[in-house]
XYZ file of C-alpha atoms in Angstrom:
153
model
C 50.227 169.916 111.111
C 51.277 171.254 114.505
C 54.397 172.280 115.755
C 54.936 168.227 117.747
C 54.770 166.868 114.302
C 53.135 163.750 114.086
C 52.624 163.335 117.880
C 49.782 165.128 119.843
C 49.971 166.593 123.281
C 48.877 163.356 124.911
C 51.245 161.571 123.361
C 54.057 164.339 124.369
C 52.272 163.647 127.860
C 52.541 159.708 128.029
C 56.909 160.148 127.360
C 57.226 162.973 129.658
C 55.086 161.011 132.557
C 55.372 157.044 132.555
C 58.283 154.259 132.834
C 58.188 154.148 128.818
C 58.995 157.538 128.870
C 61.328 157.153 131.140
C 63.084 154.041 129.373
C 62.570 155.943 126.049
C 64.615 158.959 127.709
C 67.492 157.086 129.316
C 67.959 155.117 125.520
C 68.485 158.768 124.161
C 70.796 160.052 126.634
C 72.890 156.712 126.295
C 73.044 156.913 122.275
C 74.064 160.333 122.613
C 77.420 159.210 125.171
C 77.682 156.295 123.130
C 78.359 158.558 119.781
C 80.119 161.414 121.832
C 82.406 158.345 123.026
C 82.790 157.156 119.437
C 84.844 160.496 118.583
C 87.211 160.119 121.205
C 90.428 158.333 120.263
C 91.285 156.833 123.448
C 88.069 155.072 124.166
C 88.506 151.294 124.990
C 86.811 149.625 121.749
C 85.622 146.862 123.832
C 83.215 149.463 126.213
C 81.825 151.080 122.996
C 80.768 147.920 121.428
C 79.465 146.288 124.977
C 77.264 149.441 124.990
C 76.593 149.734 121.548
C 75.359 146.292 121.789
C 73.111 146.777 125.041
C 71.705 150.158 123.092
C 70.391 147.463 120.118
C 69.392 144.913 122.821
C 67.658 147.625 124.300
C 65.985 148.730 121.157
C 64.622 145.176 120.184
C 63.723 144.039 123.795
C 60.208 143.071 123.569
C 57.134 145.173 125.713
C 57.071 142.819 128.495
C 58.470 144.258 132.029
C 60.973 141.735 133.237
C 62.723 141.819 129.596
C 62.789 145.394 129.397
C 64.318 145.772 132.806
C 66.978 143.352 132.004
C 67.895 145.060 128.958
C 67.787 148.405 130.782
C 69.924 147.002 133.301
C 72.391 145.607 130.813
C 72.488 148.998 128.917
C 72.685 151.039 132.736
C 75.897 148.876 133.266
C 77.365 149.287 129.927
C 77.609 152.560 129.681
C 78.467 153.284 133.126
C 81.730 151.203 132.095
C 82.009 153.154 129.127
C 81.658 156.658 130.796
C 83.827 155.394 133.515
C 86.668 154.921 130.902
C 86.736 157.868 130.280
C 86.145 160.041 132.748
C 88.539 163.023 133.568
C 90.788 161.551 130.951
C 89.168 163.561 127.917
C 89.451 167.889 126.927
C 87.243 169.668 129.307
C 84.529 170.398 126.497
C 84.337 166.599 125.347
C 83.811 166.178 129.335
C 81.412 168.773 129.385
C 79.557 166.446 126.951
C 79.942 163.417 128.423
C 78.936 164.710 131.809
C 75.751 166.401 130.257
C 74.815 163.069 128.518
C 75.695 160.656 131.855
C 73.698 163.274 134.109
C 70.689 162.868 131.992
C 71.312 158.815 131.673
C 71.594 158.636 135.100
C 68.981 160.750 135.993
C 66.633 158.486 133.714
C 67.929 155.291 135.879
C 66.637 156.825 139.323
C 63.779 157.514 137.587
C 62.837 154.504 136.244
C 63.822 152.383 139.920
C 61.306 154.546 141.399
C 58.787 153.731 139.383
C 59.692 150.042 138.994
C 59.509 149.639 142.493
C 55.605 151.642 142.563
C 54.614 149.581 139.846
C 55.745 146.641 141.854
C 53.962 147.576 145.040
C 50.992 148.272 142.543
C 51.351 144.687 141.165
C 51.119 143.435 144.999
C 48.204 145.121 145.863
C 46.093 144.192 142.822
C 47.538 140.563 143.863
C 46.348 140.843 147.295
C 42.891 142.408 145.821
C 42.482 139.260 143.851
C 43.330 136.880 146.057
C 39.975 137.382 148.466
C 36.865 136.617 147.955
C 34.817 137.396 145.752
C 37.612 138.927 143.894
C 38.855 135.253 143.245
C 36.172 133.628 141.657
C 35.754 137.029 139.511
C 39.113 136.746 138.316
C 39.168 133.035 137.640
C 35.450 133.516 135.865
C 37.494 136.116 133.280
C 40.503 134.570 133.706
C 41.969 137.892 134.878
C 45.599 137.314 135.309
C 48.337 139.110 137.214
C 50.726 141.772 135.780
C 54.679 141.016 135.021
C 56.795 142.209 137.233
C 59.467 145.034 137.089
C 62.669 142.247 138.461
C 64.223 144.589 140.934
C 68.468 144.757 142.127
């Protein structure tokens, strides 16, 4: 067995370099601040369980594009609220944590609007493609149909 366990370089590859990856990273970062958050005494239970509950939406959202952006959105604004709660108002080495955890979350999100918007464009330029002829009667002969969409802001 080697030293990625059950995953092979390629696989390592896919997470480190594609929108699942991304998505896959940013859920990570945002359990991590969820459960730091969970130790801390003073955190308003209503933001932990509005982001524990986008984290599980998150986690069940099916593959399709639109839901997952929804659900990433949902999760992106829940724990915003829940780091914003408690920001500056924790010891510095809880913050520490926090800030480590929210830098990487955050970091995810730009992340994954870049590439929602290239995908997008990508999505628009097969459409165009398709849309002349002969690419249009190809198409309808297969009954090629057009990606889902990232929704955008």
């Amino acid at each position: 067995r080697d030293v990625l366990g059950s995953r092979g370089l390629g696989d390592v590859y896919k997470r480190q370099h594609s929108i699942q990856g991304d998505f896959e990273a940013q859920a990570d970062a945002a359990a991590n601040l969820i459960k730091q958050a969970g130790y801390v005494d003073s955190t308003p239970a209503a933001a932990l369980q509005e982001a524990e509950d986008a984290l599980a939406a998150w986690n069940d959202t099916d593959d399709s594009p639109e839901a997952q952006y929804a659900a990433n959105r949902r999760l992106y604004n829940a724990v915003d609220t829940l780091y914003a709660s408690l920001n500056n108002k924790v010891d510095d080495s809880t913050q520490r944590a926090l800030d480590d955890q929210y830098n990487a979350f955050v970091s995810a999100q730009a992340t994954i609007e870049r590439a929602a918007n290239v995908y997008n464009l990508w999505v628009e330029d097969y459409e165009k493609t398709v849309s002349q002829f002969p690419a249009n009667l190809i198409s309808g002969l297969w009954g090629a149909q057009a990606p889902e969409r990232f929704a955008t802001k």
